[in-house]
Short mmCIF file of C-alpha atoms and ligand atoms in Angstrom, two decimals:
data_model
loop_
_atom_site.label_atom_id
_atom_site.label_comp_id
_atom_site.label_asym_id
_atom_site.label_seq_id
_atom_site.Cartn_x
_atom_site.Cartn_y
_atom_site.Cartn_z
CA UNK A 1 -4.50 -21.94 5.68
CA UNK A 2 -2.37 -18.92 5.27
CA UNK A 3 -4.27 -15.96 4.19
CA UNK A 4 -3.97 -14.24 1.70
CA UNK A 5 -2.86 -10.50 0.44
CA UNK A 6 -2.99 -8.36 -2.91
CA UNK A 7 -0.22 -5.21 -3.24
CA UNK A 8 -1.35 -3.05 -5.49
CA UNK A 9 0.70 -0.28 -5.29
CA UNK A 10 -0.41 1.75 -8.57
CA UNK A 11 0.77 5.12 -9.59
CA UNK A 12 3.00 7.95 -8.18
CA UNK A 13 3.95 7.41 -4.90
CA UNK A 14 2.09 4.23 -4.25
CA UNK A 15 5.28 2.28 -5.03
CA UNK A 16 7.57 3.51 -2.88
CA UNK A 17 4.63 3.49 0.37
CA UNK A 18 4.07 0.15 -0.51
CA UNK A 19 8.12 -0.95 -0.37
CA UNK A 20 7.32 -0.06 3.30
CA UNK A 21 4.42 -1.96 3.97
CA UNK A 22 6.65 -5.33 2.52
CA UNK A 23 8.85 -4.18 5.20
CA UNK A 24 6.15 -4.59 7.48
CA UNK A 25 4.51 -7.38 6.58
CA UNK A 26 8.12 -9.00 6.90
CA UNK A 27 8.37 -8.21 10.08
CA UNK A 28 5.03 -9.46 11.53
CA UNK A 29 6.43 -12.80 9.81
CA UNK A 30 9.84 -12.85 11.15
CA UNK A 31 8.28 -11.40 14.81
CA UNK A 32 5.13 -12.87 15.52
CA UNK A 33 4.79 -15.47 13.61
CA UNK A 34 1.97 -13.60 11.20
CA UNK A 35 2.19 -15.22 7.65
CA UNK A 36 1.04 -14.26 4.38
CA UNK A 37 0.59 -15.26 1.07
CA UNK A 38 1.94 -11.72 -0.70
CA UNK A 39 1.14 -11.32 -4.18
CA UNK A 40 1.43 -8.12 -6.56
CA UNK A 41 -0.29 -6.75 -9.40
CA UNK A 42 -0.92 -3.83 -11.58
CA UNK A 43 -3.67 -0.92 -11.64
CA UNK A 44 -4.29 2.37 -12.80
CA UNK A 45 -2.08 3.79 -15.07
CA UNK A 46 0.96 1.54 -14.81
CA UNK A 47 -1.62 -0.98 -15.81
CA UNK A 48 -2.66 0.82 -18.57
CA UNK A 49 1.01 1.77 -19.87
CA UNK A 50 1.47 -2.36 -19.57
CA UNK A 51 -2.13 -3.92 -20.20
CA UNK A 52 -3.68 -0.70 -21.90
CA UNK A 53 -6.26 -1.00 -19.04
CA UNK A 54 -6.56 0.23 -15.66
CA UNK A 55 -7.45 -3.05 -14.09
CA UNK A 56 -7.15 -6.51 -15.85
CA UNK A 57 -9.70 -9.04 -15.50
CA UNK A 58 -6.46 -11.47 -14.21
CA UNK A 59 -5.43 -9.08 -11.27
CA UNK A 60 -9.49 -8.61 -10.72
CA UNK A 61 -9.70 -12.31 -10.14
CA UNK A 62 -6.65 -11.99 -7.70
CA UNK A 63 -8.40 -9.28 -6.13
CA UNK A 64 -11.71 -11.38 -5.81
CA UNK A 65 -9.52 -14.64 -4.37
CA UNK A 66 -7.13 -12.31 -1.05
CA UNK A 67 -8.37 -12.54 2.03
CA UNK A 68 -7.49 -9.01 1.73
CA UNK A 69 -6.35 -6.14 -1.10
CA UNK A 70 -3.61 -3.34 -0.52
CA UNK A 71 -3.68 -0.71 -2.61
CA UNK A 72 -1.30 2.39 -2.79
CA UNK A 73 -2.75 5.08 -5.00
CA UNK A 74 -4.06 5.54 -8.48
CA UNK A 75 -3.71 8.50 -11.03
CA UNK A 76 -1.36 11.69 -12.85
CA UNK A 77 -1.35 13.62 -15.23
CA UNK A 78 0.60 11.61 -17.56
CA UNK A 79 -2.73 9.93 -18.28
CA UNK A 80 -5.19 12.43 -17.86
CA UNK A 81 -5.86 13.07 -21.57
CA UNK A 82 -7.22 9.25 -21.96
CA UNK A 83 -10.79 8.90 -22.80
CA UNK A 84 -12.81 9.14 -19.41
CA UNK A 85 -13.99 5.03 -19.59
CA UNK A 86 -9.95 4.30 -19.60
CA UNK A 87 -8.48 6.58 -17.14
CA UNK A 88 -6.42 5.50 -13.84
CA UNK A 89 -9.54 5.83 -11.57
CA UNK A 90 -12.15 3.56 -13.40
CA UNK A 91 -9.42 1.22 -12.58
CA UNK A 92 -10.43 1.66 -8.61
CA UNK A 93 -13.80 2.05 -8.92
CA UNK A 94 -14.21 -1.13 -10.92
CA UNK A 95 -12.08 -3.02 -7.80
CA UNK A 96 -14.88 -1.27 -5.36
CA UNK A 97 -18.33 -2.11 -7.45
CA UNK A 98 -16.86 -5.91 -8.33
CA UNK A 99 -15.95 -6.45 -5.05
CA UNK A 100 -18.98 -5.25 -3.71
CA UNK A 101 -16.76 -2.73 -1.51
CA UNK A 102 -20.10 -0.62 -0.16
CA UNK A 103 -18.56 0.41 3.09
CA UNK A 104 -15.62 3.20 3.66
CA UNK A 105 -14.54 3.43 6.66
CA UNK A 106 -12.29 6.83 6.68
CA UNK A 107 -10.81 7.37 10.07
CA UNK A 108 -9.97 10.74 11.27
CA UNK A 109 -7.23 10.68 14.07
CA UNK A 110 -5.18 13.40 15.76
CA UNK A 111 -2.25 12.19 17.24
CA UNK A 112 -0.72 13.96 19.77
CA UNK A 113 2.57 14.73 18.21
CA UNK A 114 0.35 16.04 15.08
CA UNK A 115 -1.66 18.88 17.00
CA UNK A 116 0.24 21.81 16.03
CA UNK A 117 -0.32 20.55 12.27
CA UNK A 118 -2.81 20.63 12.02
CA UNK A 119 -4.24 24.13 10.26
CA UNK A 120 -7.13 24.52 13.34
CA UNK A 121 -6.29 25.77 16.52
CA UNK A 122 -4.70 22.63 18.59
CA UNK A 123 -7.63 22.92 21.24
CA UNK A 124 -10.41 22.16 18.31
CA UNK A 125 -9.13 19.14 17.25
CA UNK A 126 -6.53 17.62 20.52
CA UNK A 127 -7.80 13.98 21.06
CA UNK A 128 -9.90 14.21 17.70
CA UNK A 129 -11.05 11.04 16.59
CA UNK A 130 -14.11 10.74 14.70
CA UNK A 131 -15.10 7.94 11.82
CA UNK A 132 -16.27 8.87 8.69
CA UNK A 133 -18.24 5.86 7.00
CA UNK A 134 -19.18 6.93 3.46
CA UNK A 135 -20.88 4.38 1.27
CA UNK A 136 -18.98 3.49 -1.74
CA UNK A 137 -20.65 1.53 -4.72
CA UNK A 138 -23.49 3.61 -5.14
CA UNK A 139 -25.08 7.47 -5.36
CA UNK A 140 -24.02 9.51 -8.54
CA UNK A 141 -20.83 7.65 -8.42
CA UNK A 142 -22.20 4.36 -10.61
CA UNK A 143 -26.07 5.83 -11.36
CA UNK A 144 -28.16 5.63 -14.23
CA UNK A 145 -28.15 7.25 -16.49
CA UNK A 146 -24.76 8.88 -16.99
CA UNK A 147 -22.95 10.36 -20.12
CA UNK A 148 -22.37 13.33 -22.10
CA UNK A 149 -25.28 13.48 -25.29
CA UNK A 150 -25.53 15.83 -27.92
CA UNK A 151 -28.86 18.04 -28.06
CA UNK A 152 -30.82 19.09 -30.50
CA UNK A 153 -29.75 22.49 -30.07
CA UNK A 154 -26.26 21.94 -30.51
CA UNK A 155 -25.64 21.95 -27.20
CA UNK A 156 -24.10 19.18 -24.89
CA UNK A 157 -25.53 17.91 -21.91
CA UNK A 158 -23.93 15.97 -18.81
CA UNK A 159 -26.23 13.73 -17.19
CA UNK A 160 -25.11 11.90 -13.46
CA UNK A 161 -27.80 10.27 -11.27
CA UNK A 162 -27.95 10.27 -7.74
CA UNK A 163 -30.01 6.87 -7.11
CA UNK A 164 -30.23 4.85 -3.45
CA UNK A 165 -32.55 1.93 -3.23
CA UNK A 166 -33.70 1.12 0.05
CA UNK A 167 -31.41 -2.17 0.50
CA UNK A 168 -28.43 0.08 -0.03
CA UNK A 169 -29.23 2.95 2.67
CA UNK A 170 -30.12 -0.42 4.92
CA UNK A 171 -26.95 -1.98 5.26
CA UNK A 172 -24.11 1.09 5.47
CA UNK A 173 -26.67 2.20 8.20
CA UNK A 174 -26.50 -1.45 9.75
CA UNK A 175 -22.50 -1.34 9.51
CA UNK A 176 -22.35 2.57 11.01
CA UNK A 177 -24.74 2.03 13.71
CA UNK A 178 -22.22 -1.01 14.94
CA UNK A 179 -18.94 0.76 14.82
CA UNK A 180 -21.10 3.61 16.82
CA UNK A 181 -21.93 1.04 19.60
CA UNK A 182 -18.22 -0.03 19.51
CA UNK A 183 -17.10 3.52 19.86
CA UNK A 184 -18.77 6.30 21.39
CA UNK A 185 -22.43 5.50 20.69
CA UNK A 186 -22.94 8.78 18.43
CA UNK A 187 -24.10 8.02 15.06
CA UNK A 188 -24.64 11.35 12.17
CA UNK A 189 -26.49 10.66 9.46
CA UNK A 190 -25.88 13.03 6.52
CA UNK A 191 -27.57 14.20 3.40
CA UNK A 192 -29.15 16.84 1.51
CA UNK A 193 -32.81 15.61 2.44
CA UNK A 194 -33.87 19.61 2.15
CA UNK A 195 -33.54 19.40 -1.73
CA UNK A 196 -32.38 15.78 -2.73
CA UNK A 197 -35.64 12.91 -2.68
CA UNK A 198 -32.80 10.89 -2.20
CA UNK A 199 -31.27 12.22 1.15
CA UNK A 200 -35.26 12.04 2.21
CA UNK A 201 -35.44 8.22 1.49
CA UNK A 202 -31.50 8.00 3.22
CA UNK A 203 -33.02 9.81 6.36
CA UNK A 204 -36.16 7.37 6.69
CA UNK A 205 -34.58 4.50 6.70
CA UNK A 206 -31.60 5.21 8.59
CA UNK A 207 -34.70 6.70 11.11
CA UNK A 208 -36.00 3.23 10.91
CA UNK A 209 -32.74 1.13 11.57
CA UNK A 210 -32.42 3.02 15.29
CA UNK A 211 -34.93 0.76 16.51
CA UNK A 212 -32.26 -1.78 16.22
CA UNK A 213 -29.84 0.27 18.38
CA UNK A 214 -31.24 1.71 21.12
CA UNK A 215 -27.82 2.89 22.73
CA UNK A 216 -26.73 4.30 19.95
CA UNK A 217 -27.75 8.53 19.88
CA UNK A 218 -28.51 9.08 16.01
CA UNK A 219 -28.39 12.76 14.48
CA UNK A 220 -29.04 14.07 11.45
CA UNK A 221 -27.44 16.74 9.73
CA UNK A 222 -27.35 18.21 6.04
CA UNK A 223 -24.06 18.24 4.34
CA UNK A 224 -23.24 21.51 3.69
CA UNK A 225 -23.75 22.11 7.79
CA UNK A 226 -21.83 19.06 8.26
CA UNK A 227 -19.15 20.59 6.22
CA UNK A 228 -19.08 23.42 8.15
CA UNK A 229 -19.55 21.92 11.84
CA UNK A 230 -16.40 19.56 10.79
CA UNK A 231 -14.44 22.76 10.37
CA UNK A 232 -15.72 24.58 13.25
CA UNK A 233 -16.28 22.08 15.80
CA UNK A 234 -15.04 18.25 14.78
CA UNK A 235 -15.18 16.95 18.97
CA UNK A 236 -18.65 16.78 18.16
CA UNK A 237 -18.74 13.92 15.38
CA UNK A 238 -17.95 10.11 16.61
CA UNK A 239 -19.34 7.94 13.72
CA UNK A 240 -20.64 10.17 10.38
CA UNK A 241 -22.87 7.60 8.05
CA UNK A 242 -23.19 9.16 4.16
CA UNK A 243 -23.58 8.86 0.61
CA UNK A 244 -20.62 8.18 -1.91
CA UNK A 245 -20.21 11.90 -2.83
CA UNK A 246 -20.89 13.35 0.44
CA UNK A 247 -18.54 10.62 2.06
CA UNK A 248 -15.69 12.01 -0.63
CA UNK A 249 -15.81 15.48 0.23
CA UNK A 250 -16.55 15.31 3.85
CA UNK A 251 -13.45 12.86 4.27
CA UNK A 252 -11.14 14.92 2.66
CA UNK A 253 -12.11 17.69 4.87
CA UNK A 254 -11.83 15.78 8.39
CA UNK A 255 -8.95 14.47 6.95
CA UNK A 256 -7.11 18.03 6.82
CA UNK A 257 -8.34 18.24 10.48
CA UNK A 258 -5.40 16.30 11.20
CA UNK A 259 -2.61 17.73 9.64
CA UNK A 260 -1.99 16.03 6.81
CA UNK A 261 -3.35 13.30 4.34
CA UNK A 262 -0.39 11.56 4.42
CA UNK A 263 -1.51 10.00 7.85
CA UNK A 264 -5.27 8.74 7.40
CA UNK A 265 -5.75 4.63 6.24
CA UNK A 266 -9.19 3.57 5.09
CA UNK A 267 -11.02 0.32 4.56
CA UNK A 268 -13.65 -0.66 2.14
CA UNK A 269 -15.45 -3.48 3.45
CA UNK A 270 -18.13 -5.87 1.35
CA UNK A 271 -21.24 -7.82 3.04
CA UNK A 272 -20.18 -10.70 5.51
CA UNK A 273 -20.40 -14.27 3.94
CA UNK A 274 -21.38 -17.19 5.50
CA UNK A 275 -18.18 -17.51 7.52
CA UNK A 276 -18.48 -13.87 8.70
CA UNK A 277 -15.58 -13.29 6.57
CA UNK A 278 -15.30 -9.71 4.03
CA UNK A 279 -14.31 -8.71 1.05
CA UNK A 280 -11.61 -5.99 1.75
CA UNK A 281 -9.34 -3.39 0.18
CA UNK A 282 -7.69 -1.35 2.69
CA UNK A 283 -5.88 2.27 0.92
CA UNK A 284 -4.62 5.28 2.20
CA UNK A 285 -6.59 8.88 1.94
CA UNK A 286 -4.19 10.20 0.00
CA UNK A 287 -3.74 10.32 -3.91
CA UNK A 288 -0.94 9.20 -6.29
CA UNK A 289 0.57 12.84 -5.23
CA UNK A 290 2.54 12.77 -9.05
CA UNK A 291 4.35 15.75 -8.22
CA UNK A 292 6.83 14.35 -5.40
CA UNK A 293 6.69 10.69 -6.67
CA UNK A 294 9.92 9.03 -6.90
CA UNK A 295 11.96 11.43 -4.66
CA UNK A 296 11.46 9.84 -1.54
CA UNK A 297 9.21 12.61 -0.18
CA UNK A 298 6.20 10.56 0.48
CA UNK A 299 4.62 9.44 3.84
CA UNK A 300 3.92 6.18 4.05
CA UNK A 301 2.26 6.17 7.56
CA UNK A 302 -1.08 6.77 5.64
CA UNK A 303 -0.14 3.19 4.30
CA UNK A 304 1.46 1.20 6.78
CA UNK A 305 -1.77 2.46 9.25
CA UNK A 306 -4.36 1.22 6.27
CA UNK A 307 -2.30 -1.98 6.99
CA UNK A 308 -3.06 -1.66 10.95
CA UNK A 309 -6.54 -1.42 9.98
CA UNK A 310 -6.53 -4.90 7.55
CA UNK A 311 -5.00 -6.65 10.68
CA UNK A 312 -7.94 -5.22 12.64
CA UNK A 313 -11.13 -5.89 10.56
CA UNK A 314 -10.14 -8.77 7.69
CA UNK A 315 -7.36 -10.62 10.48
CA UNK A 316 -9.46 -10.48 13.93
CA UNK A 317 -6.21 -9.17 14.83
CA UNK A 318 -6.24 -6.43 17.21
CA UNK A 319 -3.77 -6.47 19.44
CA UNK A 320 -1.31 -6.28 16.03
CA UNK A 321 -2.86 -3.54 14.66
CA UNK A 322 -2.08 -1.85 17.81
CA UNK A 323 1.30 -2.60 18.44
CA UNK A 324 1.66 -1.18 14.49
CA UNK A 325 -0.82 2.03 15.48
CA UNK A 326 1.60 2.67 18.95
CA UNK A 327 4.63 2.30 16.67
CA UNK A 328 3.68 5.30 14.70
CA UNK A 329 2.50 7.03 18.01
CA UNK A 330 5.84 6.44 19.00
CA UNK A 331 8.00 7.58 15.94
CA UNK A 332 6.15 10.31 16.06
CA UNK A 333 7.29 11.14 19.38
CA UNK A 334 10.81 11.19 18.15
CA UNK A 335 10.25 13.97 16.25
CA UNK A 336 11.02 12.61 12.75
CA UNK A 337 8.60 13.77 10.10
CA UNK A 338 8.52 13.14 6.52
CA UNK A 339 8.20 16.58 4.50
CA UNK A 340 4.23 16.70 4.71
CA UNK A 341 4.60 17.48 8.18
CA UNK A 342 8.25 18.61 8.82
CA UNK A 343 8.65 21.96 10.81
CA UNK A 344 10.23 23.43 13.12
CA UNK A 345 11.50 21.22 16.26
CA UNK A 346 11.52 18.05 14.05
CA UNK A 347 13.27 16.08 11.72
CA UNK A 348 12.81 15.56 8.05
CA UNK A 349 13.35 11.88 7.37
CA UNK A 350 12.69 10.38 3.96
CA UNK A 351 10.40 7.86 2.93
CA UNK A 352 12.62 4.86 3.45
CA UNK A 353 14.00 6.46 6.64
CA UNK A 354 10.41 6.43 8.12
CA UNK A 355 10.00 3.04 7.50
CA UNK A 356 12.82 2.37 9.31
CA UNK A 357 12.02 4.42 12.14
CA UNK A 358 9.09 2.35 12.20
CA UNK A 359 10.58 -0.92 12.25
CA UNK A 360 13.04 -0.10 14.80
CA UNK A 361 10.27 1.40 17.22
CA UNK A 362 8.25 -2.36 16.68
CA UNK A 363 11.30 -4.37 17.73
CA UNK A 364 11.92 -2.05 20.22
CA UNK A 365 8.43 -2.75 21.66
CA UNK A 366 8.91 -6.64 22.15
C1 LIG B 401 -11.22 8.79 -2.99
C2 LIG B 401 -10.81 9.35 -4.33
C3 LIG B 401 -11.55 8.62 -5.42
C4 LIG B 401 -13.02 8.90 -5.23
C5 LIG B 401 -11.09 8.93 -6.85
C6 LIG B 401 -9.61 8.70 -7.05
C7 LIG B 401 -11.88 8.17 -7.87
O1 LIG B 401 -11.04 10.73 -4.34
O2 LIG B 401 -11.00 7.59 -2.78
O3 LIG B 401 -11.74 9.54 -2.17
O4 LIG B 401 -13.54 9.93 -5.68
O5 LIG B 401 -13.70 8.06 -4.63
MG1 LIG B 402 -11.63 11.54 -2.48
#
């Protein structure tokens, strides 16, 4: 059967990076043969200017029947007034809870043509590549209970709850601990276990799942040292295992190590069914960036390299995720940068022009 994928390109510049990955997935079809069923729908706040919501329960159910989901970005200001249970991003989150989408995995990857952009000195962060694997439908993200009340005193409170139960700490550790053994065999767990019960239950039982992997090297670390060791010496990480919160932070920060956002994909992966098959939305680091939507300023290698990664873990696929990943190497090479990254020595292409580039580097290769 031909699998199937949901676009969802959403807000701001998720359009126009998704226009490139249709010019990808075309070409896999044309190339190699790689067919898919393609479909599109709505969320965030295009959905919401159409539907009034940010996700409808019809492009949920979509969502719930692809092999695999695509999703561009979500978010702007133009709705940033809503009430908070209507805005863009409850729109995403409801797509990662429903799905059961507990596992980010948040690459960060220096290539070489990217060194000098990166805003650490090129020696710190040359051949970088660590893996950031945050969990994602739990923590202070979804806990209970949550709100803004009214007090007696006439003051307001604001209430989040940062909650793990044991079953959820089990199996992000369980999916870390085997991406570890098929990197480098370096697994750091991180939390706050010095001040958060929490991190101290996260720690145990991650403690407890080494038994399991024996060539695996397991570290701890708390987050605001992690924080700091990613700025001031990221060779050290291979796979990072944390909470939702954590995971959001500490991603954006390894992400940085590279240069720019506009280059990091990410999966979010559900539990294995009987078929050993996942759940899967695949989305670039980046956010709806509002202020250069629509101007053909965007990169969409963030994108088209989230797509590399859905060939890879939902498609068993991986020698076409790497002719995609060696693509980009390659482009790259040629000097042509969208703005995010132009400079001196390269050349500013646009959007469309990238994906181009990129097209024309794949045929190339066969
Ligand atoms: C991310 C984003 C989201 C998050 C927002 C848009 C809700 O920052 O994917 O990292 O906080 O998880
Ligand atoms: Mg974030």
């Amino acid at each position: 059967m031909t699998p199937s994928i949901l676009l969802l390109p959403g807000d701001g510049i998720g359009p126009e990076v998704m226009r490139e990955v249709r010019r990808v997935l075309d070409w896999f079809a044309r190339t190699r043969g790689l067919e898919f069923h393609v479909d599109e729908d709505l969320v965030g706040g295009v959905a919401i200017d159409t539907h009034g919501v940010p996700l409808t329960d019809a492009a949920l159910a979509k969502a719930q029947a692809a092999d695999a989901v695509l999703l561009g970005a979500v978010g702007g200001p133009k709705w940033a007034e809503l009430p908070f249970e209507n805005q863009p991003e409850r729109g995403l989150l409801r797509l990662r809870k429903d799905l059961g989408l507990f596992a980010n995995l948040r690459p960060a990857l220096v290539f070489d043509a990217l060194v000098e952009a990166s805003s650490l000195k090129p020696e710190l962060v040359r051949g970088l590549d660590l893996m950031i694997v945050r969990e994602l439908t739990g923590g202070v993200y979804f806990g209970e209970p949550r709100g803004i009340t009214e007090l007696a005193n006439g003051e307001r409170r604001g209430v989040n709850t940062q909650v793990y139960d044991t079953h959820e700490i089990v199996r992000i550790g369980r999916v870390a601990f085997e991406l570890a053994r098929k990197r480098h065999h370096k697994l750091c767990s991180v939390e706050k276990a010095n001040v958060m019960e929490s991190g101290v239950l996260w720690r145990e039982e991650i403690t407890k799942l080494k038994a399991d992997y024996a060539d695996v090297e397991l570290s701890h670390m708390y987050a605001d040292n992690c924080a700091m060791q990613l700025v001031r010496q990221p060779k050290q990480f291979d796979v990072v295992v944390t909470d939702n919160l954590f995971g959001d932070l500490l991603s954006d920060c390894a992400a940085m190590l590279t240069g720019s956002l506009g280059m990091l994909p990410s999966a979010s992966l559900g539990d294995a069914d009987a078929e050993g098959r996942r759940k899967a939305l695949y989305e670039p680091v980046h956010g709806s960036a509002p202020d250069i939507a629509g101007k053909g300023l965007a990169n969409p290698l963030a994108m088209i390299l989230s797509v590399a990664m859905m060939l890879r873990y939902s498609f068993d696929e991986p020698e076409e995720a790497e002719l995609l990943e060696k693509a980009v190497q390659r482009v790259l090479a040629t000097g042509k940068r969208t703005r995010d990254l132009a400079g001196a020595g390269t050349t500013e292409v646009s959007t469309a022009e990238m994906g181009e580039a990129l097209i024309y580097e794949l045929s190339s290769s066969q």
